[in-house]
Coordinates of C-alpha atoms and ligand atoms in Angstrom, one line a residue:
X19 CA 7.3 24.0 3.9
X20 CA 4.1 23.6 1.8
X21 CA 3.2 27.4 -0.1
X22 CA 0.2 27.3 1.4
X23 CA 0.8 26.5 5.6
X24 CA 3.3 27.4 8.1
X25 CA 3.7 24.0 8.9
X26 CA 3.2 20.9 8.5
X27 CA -0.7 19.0 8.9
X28 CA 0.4 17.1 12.1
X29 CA 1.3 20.3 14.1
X30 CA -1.5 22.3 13.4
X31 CA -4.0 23.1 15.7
X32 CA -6.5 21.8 14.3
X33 CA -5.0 18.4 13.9
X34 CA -4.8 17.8 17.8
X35 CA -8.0 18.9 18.0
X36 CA -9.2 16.4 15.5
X37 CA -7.2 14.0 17.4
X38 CA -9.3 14.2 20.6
X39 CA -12.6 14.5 18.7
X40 CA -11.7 11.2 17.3
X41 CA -11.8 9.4 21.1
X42 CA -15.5 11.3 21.8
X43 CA -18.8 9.3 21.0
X44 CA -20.4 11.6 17.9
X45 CA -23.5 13.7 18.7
X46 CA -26.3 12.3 15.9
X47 CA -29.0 14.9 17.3
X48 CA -30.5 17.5 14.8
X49 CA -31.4 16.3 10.9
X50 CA -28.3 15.2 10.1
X51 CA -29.4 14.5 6.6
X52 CA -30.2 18.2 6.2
X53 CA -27.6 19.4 7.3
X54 CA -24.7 16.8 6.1
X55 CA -26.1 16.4 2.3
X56 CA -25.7 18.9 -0.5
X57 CA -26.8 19.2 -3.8
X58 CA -24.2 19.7 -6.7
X59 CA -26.1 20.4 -10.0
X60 CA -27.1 16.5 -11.0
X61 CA -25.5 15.5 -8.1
X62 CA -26.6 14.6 -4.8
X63 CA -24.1 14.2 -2.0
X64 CA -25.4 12.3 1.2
X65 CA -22.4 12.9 3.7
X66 CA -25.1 11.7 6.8
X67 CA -23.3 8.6 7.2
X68 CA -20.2 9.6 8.2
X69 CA -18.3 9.8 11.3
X70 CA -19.4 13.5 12.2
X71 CA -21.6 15.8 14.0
X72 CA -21.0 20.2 14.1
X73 CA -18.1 19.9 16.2
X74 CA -16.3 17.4 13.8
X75 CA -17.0 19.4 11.0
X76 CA -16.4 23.1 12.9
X77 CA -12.4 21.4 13.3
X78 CA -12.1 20.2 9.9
X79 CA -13.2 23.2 8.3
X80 CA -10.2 25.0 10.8
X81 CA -8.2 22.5 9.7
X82 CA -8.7 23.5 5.9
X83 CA -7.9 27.2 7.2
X84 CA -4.8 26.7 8.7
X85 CA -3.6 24.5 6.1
X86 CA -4.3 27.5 3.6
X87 CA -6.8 25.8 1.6
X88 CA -8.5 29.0 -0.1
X89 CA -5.1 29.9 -1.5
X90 CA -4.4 26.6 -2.6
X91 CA -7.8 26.7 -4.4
X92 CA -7.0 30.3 -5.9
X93 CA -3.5 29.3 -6.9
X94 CA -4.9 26.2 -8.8
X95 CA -7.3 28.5 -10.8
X96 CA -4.7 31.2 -10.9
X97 CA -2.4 28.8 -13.3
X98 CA 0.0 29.3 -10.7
X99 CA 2.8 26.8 -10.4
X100 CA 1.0 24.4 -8.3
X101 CA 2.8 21.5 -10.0
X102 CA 5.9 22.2 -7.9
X103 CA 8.8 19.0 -9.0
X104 CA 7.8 19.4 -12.4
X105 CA 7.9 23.3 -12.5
X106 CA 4.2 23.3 -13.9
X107 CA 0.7 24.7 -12.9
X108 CA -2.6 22.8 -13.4
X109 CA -4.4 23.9 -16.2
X110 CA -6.8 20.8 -16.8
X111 CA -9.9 23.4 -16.0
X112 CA -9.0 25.3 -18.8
X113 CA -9.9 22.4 -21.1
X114 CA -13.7 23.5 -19.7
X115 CA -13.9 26.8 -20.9
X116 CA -17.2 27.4 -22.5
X117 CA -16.2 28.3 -26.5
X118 CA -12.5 27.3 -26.6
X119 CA -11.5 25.9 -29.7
X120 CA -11.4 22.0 -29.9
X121 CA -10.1 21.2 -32.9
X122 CA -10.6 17.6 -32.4
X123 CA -14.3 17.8 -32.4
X124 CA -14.0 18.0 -36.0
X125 CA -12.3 15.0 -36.7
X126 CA -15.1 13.3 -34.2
X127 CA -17.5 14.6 -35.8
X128 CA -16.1 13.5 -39.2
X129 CA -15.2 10.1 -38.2
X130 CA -19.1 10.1 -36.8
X131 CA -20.5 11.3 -40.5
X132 CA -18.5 8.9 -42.7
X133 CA -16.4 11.7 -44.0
X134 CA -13.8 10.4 -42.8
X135 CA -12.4 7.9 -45.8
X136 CA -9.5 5.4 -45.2
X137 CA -6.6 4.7 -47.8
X138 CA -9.3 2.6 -50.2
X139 CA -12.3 5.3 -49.8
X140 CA -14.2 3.4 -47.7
X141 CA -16.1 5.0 -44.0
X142 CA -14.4 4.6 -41.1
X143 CA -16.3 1.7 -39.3
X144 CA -14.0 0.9 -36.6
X145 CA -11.9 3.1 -33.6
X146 CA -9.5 1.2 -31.8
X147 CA -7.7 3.4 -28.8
X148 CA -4.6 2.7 -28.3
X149 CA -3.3 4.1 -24.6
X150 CA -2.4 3.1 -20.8
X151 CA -3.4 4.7 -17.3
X152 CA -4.7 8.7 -17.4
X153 CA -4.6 8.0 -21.7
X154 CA -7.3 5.1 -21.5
X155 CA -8.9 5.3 -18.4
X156 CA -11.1 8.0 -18.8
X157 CA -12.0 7.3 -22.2
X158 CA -12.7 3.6 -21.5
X159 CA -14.9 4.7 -18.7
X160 CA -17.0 7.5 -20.7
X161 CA -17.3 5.7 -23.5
X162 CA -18.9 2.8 -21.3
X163 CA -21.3 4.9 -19.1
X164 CA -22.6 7.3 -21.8
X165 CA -22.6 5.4 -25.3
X166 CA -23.2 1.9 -24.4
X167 CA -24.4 0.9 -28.2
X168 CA -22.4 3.2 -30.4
X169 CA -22.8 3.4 -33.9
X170 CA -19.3 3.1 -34.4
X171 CA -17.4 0.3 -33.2
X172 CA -14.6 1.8 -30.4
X173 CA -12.2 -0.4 -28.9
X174 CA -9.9 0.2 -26.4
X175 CA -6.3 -1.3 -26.3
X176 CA -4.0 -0.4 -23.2
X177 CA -2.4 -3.4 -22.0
X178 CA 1.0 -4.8 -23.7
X179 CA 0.0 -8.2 -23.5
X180 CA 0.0 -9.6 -27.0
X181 CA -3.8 -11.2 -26.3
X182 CA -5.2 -8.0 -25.9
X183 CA -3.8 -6.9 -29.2
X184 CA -5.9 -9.7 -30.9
X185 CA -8.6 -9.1 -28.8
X186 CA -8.8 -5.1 -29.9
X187 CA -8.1 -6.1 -33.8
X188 CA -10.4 -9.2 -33.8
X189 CA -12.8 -9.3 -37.0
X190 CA -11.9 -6.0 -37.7
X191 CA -10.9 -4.5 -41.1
X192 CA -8.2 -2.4 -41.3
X193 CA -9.3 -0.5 -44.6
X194 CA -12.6 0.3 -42.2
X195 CA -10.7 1.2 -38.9
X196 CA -8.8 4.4 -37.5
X197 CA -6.2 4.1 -34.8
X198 CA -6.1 6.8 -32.0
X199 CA -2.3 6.3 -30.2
X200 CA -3.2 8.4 -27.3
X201 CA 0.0 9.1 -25.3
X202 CA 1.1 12.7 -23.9
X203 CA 4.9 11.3 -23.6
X204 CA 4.6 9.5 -26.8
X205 CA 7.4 7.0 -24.7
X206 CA 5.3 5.0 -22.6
X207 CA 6.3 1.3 -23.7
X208 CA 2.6 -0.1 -23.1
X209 CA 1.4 2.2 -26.1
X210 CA 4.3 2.2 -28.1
X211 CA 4.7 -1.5 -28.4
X212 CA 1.0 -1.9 -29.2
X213 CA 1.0 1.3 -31.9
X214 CA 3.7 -0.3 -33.2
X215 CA 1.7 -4.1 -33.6
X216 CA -1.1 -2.4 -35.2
X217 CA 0.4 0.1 -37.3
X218 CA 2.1 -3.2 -38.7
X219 CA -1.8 -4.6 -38.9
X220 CA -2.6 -2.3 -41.2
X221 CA 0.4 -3.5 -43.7
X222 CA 1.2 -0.9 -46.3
X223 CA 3.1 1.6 -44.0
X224 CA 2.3 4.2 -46.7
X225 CA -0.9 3.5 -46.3
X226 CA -1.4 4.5 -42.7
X227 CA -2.0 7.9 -42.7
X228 CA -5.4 8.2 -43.2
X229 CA -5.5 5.9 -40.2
X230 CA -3.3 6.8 -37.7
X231 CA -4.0 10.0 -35.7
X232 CA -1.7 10.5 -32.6
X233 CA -3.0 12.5 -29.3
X234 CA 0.3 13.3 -27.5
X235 CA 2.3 16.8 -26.3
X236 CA 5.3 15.3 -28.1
X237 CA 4.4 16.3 -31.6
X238 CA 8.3 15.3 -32.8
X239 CA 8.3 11.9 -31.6
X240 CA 4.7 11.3 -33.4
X241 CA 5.8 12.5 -36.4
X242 CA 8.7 9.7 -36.3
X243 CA 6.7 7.1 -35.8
X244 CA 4.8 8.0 -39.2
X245 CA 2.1 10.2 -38.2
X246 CA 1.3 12.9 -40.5
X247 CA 1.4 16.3 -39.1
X248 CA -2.7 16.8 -39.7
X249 CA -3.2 14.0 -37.6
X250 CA -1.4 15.3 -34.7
X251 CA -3.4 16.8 -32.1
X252 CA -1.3 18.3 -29.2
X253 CA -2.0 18.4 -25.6
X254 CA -1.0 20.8 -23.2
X255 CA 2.0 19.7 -20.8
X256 CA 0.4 21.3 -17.9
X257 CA -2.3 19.0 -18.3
X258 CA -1.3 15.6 -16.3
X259 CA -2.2 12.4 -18.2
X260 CA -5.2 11.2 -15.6
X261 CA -7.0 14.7 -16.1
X262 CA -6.8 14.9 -19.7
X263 CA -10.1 12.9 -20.6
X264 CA -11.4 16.5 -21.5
X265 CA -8.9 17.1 -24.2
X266 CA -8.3 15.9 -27.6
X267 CA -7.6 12.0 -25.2
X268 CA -11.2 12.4 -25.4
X269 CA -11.8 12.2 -29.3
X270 CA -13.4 8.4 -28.6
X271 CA -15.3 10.1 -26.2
X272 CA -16.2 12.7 -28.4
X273 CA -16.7 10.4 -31.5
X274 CA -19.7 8.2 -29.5
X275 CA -21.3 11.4 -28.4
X276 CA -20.9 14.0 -31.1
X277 CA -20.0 17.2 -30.6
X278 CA -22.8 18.5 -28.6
X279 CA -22.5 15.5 -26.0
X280 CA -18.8 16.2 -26.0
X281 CA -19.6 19.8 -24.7
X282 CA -22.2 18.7 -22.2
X283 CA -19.8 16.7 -20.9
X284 CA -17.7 19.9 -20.1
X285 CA -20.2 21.8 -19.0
X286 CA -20.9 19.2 -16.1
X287 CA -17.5 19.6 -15.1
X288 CA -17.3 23.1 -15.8
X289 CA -20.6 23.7 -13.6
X290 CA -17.9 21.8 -10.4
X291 CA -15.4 24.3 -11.4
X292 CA -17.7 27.2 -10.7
X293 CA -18.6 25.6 -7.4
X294 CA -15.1 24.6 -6.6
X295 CA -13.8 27.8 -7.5
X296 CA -16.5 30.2 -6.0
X297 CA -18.3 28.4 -2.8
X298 CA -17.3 29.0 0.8
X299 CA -15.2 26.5 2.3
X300 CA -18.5 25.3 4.6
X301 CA -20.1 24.4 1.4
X302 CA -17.8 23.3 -1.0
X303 CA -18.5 19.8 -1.5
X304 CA -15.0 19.0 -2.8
X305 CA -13.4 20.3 0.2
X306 CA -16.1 18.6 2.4
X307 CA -15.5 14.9 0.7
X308 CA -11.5 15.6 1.1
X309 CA -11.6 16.3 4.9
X310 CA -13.5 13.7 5.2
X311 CA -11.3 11.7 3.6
X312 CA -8.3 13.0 6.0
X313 CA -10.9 12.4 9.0
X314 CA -11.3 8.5 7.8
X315 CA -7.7 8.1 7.4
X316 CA -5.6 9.6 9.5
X317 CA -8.1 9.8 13.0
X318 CA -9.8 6.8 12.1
X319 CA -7.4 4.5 10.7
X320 CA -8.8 3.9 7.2
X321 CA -6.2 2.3 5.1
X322 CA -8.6 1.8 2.2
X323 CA -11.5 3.1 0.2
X324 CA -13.8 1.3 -1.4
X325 CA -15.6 2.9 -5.0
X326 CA -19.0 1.1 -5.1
X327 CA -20.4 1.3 -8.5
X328 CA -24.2 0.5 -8.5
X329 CA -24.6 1.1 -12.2
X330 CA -23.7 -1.5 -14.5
X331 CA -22.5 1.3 -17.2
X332 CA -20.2 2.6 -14.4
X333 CA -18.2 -0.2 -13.8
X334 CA -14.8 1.4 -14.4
X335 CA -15.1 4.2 -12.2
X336 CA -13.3 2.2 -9.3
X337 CA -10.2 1.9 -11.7
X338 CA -10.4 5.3 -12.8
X339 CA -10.8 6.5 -9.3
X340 CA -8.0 4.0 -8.3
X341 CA -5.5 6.0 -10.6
X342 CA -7.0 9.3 -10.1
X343 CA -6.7 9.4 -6.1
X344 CA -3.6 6.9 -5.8
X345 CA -1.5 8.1 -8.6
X346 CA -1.9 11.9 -7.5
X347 CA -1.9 11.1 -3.7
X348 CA 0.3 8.4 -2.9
X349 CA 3.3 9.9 -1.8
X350 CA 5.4 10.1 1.2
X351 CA 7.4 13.5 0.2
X352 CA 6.0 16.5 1.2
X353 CA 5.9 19.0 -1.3
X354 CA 9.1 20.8 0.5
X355 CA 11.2 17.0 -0.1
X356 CA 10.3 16.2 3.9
X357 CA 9.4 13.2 4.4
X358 CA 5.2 13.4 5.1
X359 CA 4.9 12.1 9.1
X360 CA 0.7 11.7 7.9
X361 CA -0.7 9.2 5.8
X362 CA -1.5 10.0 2.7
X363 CA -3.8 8.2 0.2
X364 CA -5.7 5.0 1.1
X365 CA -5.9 2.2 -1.2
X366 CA -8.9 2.5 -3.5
X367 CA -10.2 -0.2 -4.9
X368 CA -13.6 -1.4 -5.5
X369 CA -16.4 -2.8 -8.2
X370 CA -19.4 -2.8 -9.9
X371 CA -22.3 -3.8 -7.4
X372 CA -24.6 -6.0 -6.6
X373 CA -22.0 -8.4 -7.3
X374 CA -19.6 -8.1 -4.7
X375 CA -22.3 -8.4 -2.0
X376 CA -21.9 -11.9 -2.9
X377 CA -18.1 -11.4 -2.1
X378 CA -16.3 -9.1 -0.8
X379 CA -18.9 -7.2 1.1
X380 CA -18.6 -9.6 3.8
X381 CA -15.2 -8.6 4.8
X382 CA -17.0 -5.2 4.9
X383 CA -19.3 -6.3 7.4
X384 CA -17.8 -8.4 9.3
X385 CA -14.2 -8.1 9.1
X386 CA -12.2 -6.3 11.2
X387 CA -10.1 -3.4 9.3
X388 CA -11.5 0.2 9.3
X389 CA -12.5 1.4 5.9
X390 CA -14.3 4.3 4.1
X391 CA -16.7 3.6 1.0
X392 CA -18.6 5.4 -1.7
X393 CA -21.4 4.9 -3.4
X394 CA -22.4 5.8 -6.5
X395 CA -26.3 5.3 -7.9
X396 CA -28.6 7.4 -10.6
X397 CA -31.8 7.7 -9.5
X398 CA -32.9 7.2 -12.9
X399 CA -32.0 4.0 -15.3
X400 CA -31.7 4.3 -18.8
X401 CA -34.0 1.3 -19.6
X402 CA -37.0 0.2 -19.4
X403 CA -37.1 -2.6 -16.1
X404 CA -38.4 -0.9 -13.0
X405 CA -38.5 -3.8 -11.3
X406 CA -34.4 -4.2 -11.7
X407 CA -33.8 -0.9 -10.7
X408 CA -35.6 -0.4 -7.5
X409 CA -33.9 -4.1 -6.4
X410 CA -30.4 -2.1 -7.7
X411 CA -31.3 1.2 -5.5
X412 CA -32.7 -0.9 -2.7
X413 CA -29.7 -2.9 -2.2
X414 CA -27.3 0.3 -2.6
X415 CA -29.1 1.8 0.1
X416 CA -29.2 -1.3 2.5
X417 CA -25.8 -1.5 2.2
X418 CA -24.7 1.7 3.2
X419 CA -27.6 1.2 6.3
X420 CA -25.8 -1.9 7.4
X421 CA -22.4 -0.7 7.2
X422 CA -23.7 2.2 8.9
X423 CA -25.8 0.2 11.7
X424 CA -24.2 -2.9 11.7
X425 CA -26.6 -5.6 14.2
X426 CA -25.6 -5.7 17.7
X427 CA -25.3 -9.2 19.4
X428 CA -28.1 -7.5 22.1
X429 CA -30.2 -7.6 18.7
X430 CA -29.9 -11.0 18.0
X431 CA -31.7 -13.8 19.5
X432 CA -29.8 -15.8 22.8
X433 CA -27.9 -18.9 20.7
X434 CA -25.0 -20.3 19.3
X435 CA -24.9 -18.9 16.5
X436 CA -25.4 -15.1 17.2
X437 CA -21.9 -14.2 17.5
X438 CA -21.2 -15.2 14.3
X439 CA -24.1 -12.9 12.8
X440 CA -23.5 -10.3 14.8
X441 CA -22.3 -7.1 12.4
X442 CA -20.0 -4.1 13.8
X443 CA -21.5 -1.2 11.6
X444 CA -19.9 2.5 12.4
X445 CA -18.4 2.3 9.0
X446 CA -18.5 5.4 7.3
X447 CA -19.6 6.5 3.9
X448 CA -20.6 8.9 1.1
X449 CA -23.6 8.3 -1.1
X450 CA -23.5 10.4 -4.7
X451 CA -27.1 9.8 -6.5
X452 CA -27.0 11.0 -10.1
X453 CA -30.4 12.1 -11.3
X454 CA -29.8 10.1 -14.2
X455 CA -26.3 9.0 -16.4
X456 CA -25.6 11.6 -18.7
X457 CA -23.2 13.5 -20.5
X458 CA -23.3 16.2 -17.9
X459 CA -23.9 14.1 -14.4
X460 CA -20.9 12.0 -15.1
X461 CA -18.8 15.6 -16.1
X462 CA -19.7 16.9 -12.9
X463 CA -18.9 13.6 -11.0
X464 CA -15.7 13.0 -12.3
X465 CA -14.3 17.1 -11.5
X466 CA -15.8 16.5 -8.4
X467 CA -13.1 13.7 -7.5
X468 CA -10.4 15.5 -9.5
X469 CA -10.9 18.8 -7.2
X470 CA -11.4 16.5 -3.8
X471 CA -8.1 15.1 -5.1
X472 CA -6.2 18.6 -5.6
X473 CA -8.0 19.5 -1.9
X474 CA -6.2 16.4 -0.3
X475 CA -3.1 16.9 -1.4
X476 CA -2.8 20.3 -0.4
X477 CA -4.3 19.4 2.9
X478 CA -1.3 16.4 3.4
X479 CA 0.9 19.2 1.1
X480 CA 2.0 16.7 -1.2
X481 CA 2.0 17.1 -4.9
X482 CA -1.5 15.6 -6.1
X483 CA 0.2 16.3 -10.1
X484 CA 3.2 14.1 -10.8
X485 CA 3.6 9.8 -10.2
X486 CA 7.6 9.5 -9.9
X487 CA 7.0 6.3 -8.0
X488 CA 6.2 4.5 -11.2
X489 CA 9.8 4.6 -12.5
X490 CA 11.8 2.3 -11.1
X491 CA 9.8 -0.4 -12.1
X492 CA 9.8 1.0 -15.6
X493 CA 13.8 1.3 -15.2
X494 CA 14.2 -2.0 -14.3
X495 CA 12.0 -3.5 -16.6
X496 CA 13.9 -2.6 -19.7
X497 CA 17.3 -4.7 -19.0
X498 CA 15.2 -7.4 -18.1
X499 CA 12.9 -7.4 -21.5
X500 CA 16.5 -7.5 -23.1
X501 CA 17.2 -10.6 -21.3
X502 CA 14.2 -12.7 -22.2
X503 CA 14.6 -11.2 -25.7
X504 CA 17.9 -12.7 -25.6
X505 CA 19.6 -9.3 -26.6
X506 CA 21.5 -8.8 -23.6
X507 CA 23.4 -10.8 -20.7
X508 CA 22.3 -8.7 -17.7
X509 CA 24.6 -6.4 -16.6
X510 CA 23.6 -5.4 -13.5
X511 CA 24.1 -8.5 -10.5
X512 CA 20.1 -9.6 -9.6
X513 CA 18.3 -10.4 -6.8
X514 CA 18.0 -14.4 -5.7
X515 CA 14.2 -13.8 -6.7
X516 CA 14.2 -12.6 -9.7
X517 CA 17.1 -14.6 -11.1
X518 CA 15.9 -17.7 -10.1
X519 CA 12.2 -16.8 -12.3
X520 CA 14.1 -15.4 -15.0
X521 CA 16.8 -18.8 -15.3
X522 CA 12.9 -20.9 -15.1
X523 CA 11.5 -19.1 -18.2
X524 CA 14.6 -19.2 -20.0
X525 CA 15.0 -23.5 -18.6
X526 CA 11.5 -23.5 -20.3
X527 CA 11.2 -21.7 -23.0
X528 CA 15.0 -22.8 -24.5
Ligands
F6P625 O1 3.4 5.6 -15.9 C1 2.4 6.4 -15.4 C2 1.8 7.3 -16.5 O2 2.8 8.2 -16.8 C3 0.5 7.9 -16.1 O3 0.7 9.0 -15.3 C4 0.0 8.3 -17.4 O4 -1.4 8.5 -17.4 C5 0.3 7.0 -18.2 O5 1.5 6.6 -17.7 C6 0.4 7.2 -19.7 O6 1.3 8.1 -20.0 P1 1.4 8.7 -21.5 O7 0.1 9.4 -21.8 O8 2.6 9.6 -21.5 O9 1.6 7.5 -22.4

């Protein structure tokens, strides 16, 4: 049994209640702006559109009570174990604290300066980041909203694909460029393949250590691959990879902001926390978006979530919202090793807008699965072309009208061709405005999703904190790679699949 609920989400209260609210038609009376949008700090969260009225809310919010929500919440900032297959609590808050040391601002702020000298004396010119999943995500994505022009050139370098290794060392100098292998493990293959490629691009291999700086909690394995012990910068293991942007992961974050956008980026988050941590149940926004997210997918058959991105510099939020929500909540174990009899997470996916209103928005309208949606505007741009920013804001907010609305066929002139323009609508969503893009906004959106994650999982009472679903593909991989290497025969008898692709590439590459 989850630590939090007598038993599971399906036979609480609560849940049949939810059940039969889901058959009634909603009551839209009253100002259902005012009373289903909330400000957060630089946030605005405009909950109006979806599917609810008092009632619906009233049986959610007894739905977060039974399921023992407020200790869940306490436990998390308690440090207790909350982490419970890998023995562990949570302590990525911590990496908020106002006046903790952070070593690593340092280094940023010396790579930043040109104090920073490589093997030949020179500045450092270059920062290519070298990690995969929660170790490049997050960095990718800050680096990209906040410091779109740096004065340093900072690359990013996650996929194994040998192209994207030339792509991240392209017209680069090596005597001008510092490495950051960002990997808490220090094992993922991704990351150690492509550390390995460029540590090699750098030649002299005594030569590297004033350009190699490892971020990892496996300080023995970075020391073997040639990393000198004053480059190491260790992260806690309590802190899972895809909510560790706030630690020493965050040093190319850090070294396009400086130190003091650095800690306004924690204190948007940190502000969250305090919200998180503090605010009654009726009021705290990450609670509110995760029952909502229950509502949409288990009473009204949601089976994916769209992340739309109406800000050019946030265009890798869907991904890093992708891994956030689906690598923490995609399970099918309860947290007791039952098997969950709920759905849990919904597929996320999404883009950077307007352009798939010329693509996939017309599924959105018109086809006929049920999905949720967010999305995500500042109010105001970072440039100078009003006239491009109203048409962004203005399409942003017909969107979410239509999907809302839809057009009934009563609506639409007596011919042909009405059917076929007619649009369902009734599709909810969630509108978060950001005054503007800053350091602190984005801090305070981004723990806003991390804590509606945590609030989720403990509502389906499945571990938001580890992703053992991504090893069997890792295990299989590796006799394979053998193969193709021509290392190995394969041991192991294969499926009719995947020997018949593996016998083409070797007919064809022989
Ligand atoms: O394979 C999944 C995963 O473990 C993610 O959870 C993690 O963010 C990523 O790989 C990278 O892991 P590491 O930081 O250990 O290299």
């Amino acid at each position: 049994m989850s630590a939090w609920s007598a038993k599971p989400p399906e036979e609480l209260p609560a849940w049949r209640r939810l059940g039969k609210l889901a058959e009634r038609p909603l009551d839209w009376g009253g100002d259902h702006f005012a009373n289903f949008s909330a400000r957060l700090g630089p946030l605005l969260v405009d909950y109006s559109k979806q599917r609810i009225d008092a009632k619906v809310i009233a049986a959610l919010l007894d739905f977060a009570n039974q399921s023992g929500l407020t200790q869940a919440i306490r436990d998390l900032f308690g440090g207790a174990v909350v982490n419970r297959t890998e023995n562990r609590p949570a302590r990525h808050m911590n990496l908020r604290i106002a006046g903790a040391a952070r070593p690593f601002l340092e280094i940023a702020e010396a790579v930043r300066d040109g104090r920073w000298l490589g093997r030949t004396g020179k500045p450092i010119r270059a920062v290519v980041h070298i990690g995969i999943g929660g170790s490049h995500l997050g960095p990718e994505l800050a680096c990209q909203a906040l410091a779109p022009a740096p004065a340093l050139d900072i690359r990013f370098l996650a996929n194994v694909d040998g192209g994207a290794v030339d792509a991240a060392l392209r017209g680069l100098d090596p005597s001008e460029t510092l490495a950051i292998i960002a990997s808490k493990s220090f094992s993922t293959l991704e990351t150690r393949v492509n550390a390995q490629s460029v540590r090699d691009w750098f030649g002299n291999p005594n030569a590297v250590a004033r350009h190699l700086i490892a971020v990892t909690a496996n300080e023995a394995a970075a020391r073997e691959f040639g990393v000198p012990a004053e480059n190491i910068l260790l992260i806690d293991d309590a802190v899972g990879g895809r909510y560790s942007l706030w630690s020493a992961v965050g040093l190319p974050i850090a070294i396009a902001l400086g130190r003091e956008g650095f800690e306004s980026f924690l204190e948007g988050a940190r502000l969250v926390d305090s919200h998180f941590e503090t605010a009654p149940l009726d009021r705290n926004i990450p609670v509110l978006l995760a029952l909502l997210q229950i509502w949409n997918t288990n009473f009204h058959g949601a089976a994916s979530h769209a992340v739309l991105a109406y800000d050019h510099r946030l265009r890798l939020l869907p991904d890093y919202l992708q891994q956030l929500e689906m690598e923490s909540n995609g399970k099918s174990a309860r947290d007791d090793g039952e098997p969950a009899r709920t759905h849990t997470a919904p597929i996320v996916w999404g883009g950077e807008e307007t352009g798939g209103q010329h693509a996939f928005h017309q599924l959105l309208h018109q086809g006929s699965r049920a999905f949720s949606a967010d999305f995500i505007a500042c109010i105001r741009p970072d440039h100078d072309r009003p006239e491009h920013h109203a048409w962004l804001l203005a399409n942003c907010l017909a969107q979410s009208q239509a999907l809302m609305q839809g057009r009934a066929l009563a609506e639409l002139p007596d011919e042909p061709l009405s059917p076929h323009r007619q649009v369902r609508g009734g599709h909810p969503s969630t509108t978060i405005l950001l005054d503007a893009l800053t350091p602190q906004s984005l801090g305070a959106l981004l723990a806003l999703y991390e804590h509606k994650t945590f609030c989720a999982a403990a509502l389906w009472q499945i571990n938001p904190f580890d992703q053992w679903g991504v090893e069997l593909g890792k295990e299989l991989a590796a006799p394979l790679h053998a193969a193709l290497a021509g290392d190995d025969p394969l041991a192991a008898p294969l499926d009719f699949s995947t020997r018949g692709l593996l016998q083409e590439i070797e007919r064809r590459t022989s």
